[in-house]
GROMACS .gro file of C-alpha atoms in nm:
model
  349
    1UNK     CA    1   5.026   4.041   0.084
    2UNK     CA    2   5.084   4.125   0.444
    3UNK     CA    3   4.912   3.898   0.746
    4UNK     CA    4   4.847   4.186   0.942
    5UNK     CA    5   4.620   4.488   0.875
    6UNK     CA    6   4.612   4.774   1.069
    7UNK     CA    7   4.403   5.092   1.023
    8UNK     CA    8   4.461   5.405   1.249
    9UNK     CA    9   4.204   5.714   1.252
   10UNK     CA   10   4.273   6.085   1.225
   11UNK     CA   11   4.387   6.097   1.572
   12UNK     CA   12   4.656   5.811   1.502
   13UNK     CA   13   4.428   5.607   1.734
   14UNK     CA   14   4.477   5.185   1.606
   15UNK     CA   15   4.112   5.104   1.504
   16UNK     CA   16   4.131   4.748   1.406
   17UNK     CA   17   4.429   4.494   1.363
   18UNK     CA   18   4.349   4.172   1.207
   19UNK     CA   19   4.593   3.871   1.105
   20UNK     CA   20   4.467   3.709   0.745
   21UNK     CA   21   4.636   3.395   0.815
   22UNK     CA   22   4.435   3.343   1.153
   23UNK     CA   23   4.126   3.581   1.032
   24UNK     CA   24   4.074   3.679   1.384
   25UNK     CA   25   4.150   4.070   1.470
   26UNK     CA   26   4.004   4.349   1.703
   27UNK     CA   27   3.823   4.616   1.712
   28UNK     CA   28   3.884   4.953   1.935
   29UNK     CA   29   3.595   5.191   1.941
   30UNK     CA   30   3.780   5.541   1.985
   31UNK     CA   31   3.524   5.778   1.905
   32UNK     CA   32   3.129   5.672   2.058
   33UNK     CA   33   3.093   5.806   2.402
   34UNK     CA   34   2.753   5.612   2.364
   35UNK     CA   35   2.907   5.292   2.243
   36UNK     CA   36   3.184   5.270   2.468
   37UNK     CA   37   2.949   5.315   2.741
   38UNK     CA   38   2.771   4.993   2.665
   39UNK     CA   39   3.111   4.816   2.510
   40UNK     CA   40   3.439   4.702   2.635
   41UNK     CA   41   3.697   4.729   2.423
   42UNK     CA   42   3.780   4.589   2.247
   43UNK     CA   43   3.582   4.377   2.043
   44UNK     CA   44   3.716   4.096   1.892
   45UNK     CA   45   3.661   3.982   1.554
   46UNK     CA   46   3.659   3.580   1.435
   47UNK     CA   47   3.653   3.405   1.065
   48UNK     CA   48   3.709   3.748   0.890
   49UNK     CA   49   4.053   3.879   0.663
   50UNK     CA   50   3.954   4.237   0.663
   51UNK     CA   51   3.714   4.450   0.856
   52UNK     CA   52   3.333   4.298   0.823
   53UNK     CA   53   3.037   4.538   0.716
   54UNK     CA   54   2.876   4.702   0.989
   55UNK     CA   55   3.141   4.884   1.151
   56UNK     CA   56   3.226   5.282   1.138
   57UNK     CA   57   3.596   5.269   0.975
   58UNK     CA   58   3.704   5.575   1.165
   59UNK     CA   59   3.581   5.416   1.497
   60UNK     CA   60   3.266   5.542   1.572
   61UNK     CA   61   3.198   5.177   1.640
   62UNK     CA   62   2.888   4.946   1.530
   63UNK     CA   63   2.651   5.085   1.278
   64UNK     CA   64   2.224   5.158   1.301
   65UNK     CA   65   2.160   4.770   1.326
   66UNK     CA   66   2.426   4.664   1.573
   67UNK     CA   67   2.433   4.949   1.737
   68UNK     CA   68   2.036   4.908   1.841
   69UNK     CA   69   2.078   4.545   1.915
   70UNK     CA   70   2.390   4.613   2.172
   71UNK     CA   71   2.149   4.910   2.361
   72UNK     CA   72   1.859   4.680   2.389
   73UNK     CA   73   2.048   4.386   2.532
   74UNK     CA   74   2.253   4.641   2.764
   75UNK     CA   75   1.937   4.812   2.890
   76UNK     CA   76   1.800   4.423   2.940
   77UNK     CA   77   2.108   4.293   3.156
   78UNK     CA   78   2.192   4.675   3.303
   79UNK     CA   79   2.562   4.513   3.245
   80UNK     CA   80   2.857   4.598   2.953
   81UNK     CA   81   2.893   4.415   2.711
   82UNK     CA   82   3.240   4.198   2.585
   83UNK     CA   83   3.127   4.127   2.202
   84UNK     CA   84   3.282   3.872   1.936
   85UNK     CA   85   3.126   3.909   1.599
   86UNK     CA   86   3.196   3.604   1.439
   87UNK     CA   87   3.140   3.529   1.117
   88UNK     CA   88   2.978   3.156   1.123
   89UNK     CA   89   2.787   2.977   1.356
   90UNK     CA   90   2.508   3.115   1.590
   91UNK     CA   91   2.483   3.431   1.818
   92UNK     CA   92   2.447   3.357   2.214
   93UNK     CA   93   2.428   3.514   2.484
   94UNK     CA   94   2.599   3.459   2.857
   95UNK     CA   95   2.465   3.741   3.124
   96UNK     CA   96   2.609   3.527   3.449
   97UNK     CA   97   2.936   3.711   3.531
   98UNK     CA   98   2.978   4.088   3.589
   99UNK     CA   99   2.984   4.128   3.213
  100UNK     CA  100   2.735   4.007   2.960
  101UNK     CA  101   2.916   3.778   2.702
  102UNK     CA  102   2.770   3.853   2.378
  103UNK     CA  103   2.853   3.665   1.995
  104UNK     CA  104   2.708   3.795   1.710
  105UNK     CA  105   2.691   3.637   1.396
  106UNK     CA  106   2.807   3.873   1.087
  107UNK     CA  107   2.520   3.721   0.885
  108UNK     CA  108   2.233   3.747   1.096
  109UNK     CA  109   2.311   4.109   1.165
  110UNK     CA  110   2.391   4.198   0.821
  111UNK     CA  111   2.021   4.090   0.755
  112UNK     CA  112   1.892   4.300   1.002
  113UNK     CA  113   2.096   4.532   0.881
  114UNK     CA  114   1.946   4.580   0.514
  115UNK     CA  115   1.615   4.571   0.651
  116UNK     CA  116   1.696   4.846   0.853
  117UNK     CA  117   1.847   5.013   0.578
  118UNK     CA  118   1.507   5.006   0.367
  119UNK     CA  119   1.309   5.132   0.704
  120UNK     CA  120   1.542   5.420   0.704
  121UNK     CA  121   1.521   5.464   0.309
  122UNK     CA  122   1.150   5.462   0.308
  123UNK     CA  123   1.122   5.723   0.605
  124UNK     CA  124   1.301   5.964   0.472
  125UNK     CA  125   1.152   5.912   0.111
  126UNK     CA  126   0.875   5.994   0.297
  127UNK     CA  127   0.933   6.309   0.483
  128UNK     CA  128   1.085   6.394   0.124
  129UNK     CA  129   0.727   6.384  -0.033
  130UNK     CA  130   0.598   6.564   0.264
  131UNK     CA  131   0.801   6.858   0.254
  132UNK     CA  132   0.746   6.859  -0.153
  133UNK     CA  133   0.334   6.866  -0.074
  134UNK     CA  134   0.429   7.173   0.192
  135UNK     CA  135   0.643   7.355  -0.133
  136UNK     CA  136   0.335   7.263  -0.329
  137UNK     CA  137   0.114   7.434  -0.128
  138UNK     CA  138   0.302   7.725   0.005
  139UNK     CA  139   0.428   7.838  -0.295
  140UNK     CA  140   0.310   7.851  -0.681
  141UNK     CA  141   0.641   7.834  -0.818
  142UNK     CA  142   0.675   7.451  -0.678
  143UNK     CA  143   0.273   7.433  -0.734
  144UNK     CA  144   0.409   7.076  -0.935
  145UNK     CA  145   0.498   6.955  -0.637
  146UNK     CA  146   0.156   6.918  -0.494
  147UNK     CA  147   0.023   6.644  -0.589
  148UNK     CA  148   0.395   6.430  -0.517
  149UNK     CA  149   0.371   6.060  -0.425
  150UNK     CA  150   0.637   5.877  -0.295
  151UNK     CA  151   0.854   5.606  -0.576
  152UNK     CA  152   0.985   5.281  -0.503
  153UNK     CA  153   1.264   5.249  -0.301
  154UNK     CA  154   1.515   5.031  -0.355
  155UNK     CA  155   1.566   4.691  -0.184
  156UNK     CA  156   1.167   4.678  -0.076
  157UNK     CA  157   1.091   4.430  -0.339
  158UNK     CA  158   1.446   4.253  -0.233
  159UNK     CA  159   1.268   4.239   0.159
  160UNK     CA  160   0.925   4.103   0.004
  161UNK     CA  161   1.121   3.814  -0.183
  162UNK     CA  162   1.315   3.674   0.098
  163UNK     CA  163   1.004   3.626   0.338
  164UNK     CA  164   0.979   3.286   0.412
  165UNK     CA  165   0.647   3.116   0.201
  166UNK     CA  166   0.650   3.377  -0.004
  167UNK     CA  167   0.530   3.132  -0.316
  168UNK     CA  168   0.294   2.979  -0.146
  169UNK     CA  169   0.105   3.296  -0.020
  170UNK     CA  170   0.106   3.492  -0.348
  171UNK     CA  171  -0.286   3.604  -0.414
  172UNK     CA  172  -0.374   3.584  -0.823
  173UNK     CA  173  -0.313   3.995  -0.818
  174UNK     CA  174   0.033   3.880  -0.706
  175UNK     CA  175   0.025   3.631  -0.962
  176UNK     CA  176  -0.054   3.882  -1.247
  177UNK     CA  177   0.175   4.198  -1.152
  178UNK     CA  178   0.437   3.916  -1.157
  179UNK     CA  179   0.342   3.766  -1.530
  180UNK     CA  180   0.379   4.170  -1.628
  181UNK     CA  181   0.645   4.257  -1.475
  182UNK     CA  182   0.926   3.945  -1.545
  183UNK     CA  183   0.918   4.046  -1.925
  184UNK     CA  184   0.948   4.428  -1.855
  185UNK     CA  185   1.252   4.333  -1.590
  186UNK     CA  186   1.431   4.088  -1.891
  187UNK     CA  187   1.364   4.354  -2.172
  188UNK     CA  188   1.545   4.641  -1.892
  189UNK     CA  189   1.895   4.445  -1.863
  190UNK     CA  190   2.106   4.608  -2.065
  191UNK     CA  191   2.263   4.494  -2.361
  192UNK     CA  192   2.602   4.504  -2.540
  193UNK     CA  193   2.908   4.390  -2.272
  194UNK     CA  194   2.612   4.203  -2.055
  195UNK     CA  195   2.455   4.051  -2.356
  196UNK     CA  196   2.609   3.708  -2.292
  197UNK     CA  197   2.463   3.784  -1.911
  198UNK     CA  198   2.102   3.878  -2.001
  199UNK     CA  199   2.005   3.600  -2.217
  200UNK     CA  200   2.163   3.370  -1.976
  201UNK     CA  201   1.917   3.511  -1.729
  202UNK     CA  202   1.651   3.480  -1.959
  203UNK     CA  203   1.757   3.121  -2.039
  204UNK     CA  204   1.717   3.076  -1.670
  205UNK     CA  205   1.366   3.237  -1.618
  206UNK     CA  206   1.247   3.024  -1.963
  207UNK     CA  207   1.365   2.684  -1.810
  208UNK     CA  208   1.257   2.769  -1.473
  209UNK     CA  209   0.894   2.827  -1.597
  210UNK     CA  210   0.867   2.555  -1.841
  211UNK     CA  211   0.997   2.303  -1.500
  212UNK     CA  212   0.719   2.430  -1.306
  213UNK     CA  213   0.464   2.455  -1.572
  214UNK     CA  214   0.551   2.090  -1.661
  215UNK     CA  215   0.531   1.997  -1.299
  216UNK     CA  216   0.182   2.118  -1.289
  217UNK     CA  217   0.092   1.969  -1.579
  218UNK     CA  218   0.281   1.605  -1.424
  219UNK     CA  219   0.064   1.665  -1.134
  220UNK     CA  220  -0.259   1.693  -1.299
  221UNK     CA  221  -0.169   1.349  -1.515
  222UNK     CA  222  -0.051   1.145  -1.269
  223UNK     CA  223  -0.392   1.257  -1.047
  224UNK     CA  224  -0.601   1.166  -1.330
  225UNK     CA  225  -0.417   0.786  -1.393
  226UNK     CA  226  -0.493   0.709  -1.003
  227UNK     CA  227  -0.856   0.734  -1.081
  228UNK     CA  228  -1.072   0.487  -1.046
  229UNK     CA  229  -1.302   0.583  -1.316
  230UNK     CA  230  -1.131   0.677  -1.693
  231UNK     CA  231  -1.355   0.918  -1.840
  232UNK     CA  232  -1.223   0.955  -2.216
  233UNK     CA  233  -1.400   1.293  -2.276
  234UNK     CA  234  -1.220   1.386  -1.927
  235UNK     CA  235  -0.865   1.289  -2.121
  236UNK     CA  236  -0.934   1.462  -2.429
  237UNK     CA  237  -0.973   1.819  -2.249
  238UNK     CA  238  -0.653   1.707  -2.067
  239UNK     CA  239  -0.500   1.652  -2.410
  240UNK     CA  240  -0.661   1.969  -2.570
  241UNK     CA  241  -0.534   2.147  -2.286
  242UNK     CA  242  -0.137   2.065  -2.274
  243UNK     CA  243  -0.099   1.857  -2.619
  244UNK     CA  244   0.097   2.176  -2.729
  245UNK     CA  245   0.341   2.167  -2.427
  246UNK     CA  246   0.380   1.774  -2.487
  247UNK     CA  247   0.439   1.794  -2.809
  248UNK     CA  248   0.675   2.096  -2.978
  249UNK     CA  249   0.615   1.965  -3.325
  250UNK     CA  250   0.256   2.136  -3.327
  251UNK     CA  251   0.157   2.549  -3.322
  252UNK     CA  252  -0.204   2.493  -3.314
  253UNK     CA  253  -0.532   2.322  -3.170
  254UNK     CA  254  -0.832   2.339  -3.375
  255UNK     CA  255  -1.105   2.188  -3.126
  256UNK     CA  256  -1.417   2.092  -3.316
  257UNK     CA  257  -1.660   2.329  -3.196
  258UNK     CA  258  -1.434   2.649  -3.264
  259UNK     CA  259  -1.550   2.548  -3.673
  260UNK     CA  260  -1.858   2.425  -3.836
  261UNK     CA  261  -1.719   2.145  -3.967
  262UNK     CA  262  -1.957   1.918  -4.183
  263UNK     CA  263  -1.924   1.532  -4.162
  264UNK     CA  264  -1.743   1.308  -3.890
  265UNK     CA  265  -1.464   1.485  -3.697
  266UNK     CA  266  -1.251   1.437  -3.372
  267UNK     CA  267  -1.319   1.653  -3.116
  268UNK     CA  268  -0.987   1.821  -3.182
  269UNK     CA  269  -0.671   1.829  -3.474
  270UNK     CA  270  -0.370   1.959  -3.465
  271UNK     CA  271  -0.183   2.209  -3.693
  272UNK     CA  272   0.196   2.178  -3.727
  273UNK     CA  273   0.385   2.486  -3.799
  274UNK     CA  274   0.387   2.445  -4.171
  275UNK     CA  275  -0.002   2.436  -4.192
  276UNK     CA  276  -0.054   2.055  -4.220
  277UNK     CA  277  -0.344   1.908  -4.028
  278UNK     CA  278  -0.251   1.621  -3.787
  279UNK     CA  279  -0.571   1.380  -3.675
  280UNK     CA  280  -0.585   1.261  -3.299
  281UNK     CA  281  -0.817   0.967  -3.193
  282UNK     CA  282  -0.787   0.970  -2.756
  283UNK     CA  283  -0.824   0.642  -2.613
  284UNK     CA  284  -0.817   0.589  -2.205
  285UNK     CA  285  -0.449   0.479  -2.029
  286UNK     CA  286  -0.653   0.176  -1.964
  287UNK     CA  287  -0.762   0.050  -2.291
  288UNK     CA  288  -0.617  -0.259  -2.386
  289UNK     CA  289  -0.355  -0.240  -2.693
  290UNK     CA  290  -0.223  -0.552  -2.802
  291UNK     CA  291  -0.340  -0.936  -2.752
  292UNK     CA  292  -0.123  -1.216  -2.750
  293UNK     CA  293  -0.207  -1.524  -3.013
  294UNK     CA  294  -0.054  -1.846  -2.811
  295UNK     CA  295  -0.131  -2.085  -3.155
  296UNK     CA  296   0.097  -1.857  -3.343
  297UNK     CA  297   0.323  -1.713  -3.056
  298UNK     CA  298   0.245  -1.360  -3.197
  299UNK     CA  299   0.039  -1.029  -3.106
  300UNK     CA  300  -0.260  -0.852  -3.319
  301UNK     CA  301  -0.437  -0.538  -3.238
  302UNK     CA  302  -0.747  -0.526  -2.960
  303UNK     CA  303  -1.106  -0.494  -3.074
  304UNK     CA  304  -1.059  -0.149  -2.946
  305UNK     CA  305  -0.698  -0.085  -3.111
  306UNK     CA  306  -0.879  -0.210  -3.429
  307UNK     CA  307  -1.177   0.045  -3.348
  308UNK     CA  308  -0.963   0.318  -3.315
  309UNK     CA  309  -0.793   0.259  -3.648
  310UNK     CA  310  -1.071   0.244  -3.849
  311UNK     CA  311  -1.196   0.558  -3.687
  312UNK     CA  312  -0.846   0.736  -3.790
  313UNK     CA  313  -0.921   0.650  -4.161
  314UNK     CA  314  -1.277   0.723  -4.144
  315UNK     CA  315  -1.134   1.104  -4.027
  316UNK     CA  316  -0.889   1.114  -4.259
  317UNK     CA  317  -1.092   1.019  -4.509
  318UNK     CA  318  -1.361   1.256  -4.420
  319UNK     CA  319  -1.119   1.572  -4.389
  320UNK     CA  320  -0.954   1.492  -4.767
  321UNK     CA  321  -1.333   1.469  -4.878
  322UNK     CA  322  -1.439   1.789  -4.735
  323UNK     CA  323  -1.112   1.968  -4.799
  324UNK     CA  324  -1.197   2.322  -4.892
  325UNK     CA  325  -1.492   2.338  -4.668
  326UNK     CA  326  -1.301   2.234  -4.394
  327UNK     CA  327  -1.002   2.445  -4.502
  328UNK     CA  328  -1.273   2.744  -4.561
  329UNK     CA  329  -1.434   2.675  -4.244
  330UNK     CA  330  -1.118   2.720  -4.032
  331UNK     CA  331  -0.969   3.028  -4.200
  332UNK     CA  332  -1.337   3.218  -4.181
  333UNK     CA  333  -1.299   3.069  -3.759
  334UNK     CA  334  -0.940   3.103  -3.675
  335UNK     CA  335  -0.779   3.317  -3.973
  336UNK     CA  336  -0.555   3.016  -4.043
  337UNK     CA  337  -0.466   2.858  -4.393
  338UNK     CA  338  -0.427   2.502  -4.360
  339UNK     CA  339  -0.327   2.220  -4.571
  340UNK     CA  340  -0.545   1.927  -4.626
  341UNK     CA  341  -0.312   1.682  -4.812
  342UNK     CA  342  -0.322   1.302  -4.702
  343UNK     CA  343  -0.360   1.417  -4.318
  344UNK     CA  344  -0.126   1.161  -4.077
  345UNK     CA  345  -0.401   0.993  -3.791
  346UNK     CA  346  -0.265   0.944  -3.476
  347UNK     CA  347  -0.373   0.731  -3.184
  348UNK     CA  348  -0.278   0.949  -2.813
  349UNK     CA  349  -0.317   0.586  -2.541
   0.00000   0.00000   0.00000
């Protein structure tokens, strides 16, 4: 691979040299009478190993975006301009001598760049639908045309995501267009060679929603534990709530008053995916679990540990007695079948 790359125009005019090994080059605007007005040639080029984005290949010099920003600081300074474009560190400006010293940085423009790109996109999308309304209305073959309204166009959404606080400012509509659209967006990549691609992606988007919906959920728990009052009813809607995020093994809540359930029941079971009902007694973070015996140099339950067992097998015992009214009650309620054999109790602390 050669060091130095040279590109000539029609006119065998040199348009830009640049060395690879150095990455630093020039480049000659040959055929702007507007640009080299405002320019001296030529301009010189830093960190690149070919020719950057945002130059005319033939010499026509800087493109929409650069080419704006060099006539606004020209017509500010009344002075030409000697420009680096550089492509790290920050842009400055010098206007002391008879020239104005100008450094742009590659990045910053090629953002301005794609925004000016999608200005110019959605203008003439615009006058598109305008002249389609005048067809429409001048003549009846094009009659279809009347009542045209302008599509998306591309890289708006791509401008929308990289405002800064974006997150934090979406409104619930926001919220919702969002929830529908993500699954519409996976099920659109296409398949076969990109396979291996798309569910990666969708990996992604599935991990990356679980993190913040666990977050969320972390927040809530850790806001409830600094509390100074435990409220047990308070933890068993938490529970009710997010039992099925904390714990995979489950498919199903069945709170208590979603059934008419006869006799003594928690305020809600579980259902694991096989159709087995799971019993949950909620006790508060606080509540004592085990006591030390000093005598015996051993530990026995609390009186409320103790409680809460006896309340398991009171439920348990309950839900095998009333089997196939409780079984009834929740397939008439939630179109379930469930199976009431020897029910496990669990105690959630």
């Amino acid at each position: 691979m050669k060091n130095i790359i040279e590109h000539f125009n029609s006119e065998g005019e040199l348009v830009y040299r640049i060395n690879r090994k150095t990455k630093k080059g020039i480049y000659n605007i040959t055929a702007s009478d507007r640009q080299m007005e405002i320019l001296n040639n030529p301009i010189r080029l830093e960190g690149f190993d070919r020719l950057p984005t945002g130059f005319y290949q033939e010499g026509y010099g800087l493109t929409t975006a650069g080419n704006l920003i060099v006539q606004e600081i020209s017509g500010r300074y009344g002075k030409k301009i000697d420009l680096t474009v550089t492509a790290s560190g920050p842009g400055r400006i010098d206007a002391r001598g008879k020239t104005v010293s100008l450094v742009l940085s590659h990045q910053q423009v090629s953002k301005v760049s794609q925004s000016v790109r999608n200005i110019k996109r959605e203008r003439n999308e615009e006058m598109r639908i305008e002249v389609q309304h005048f067809l429409g209305d001048a003549f009846r073959q094009f009659k279809d045309l009347k009542d045209a309204e302008a599509g998306y166009t591309a890289g708006r959404l791509a401008e929308l995501l990289a405002h800064d606080k974006v997150l934090s400012n979406l409104g619930p509509e926001d919220r919702e267009a969002l929830e529908e659209f993500i699954p519409q967006y996976l099920a659109s990549i296409p398949g076969t060679l990109r396979a291996k691609k798309k569910l990666q992606i969708i990996y992604d988007a599935l991990d990356a929603g679980k993190k913040i919906y666990l977050e969320k959920v972390l927040r809530e728990f850790r806001a409830k534990l600094k509390r100074n009052i435990q409220n047990e009813q308070s933890w068993q809607k938490f529970l009710s709530d997010y039992i099925l995020v904390l714990r995979h093994s489950y498919g199903e809540v069945l709170e208590k008053e979603s059934v008419s359930l006869h006799g003594k029941f928690p305020d809600f079971m579980l259902i694991d995916p096989y159709g087995y009902l799971d019993i949950y007694e909620i006790k508060k973070p606080s509540t004592q679990l085990l006591r030390h015996d000093a005598s015996r140099n051993n530990y026995y339950w609390d009186t409320e540990m103790s409680k809460a067992i006896a309340q398991i097998e009171n439920y348990t015992y309950q839900a095998q007695r009333h089997a196939d009214a409780l079984a009834t009650d929740i397939r008439k309620a939630k179109s379930l079948d469930v199976n009431i054999v020897r029910p496990r109790g669990c105690d959630s602390n």
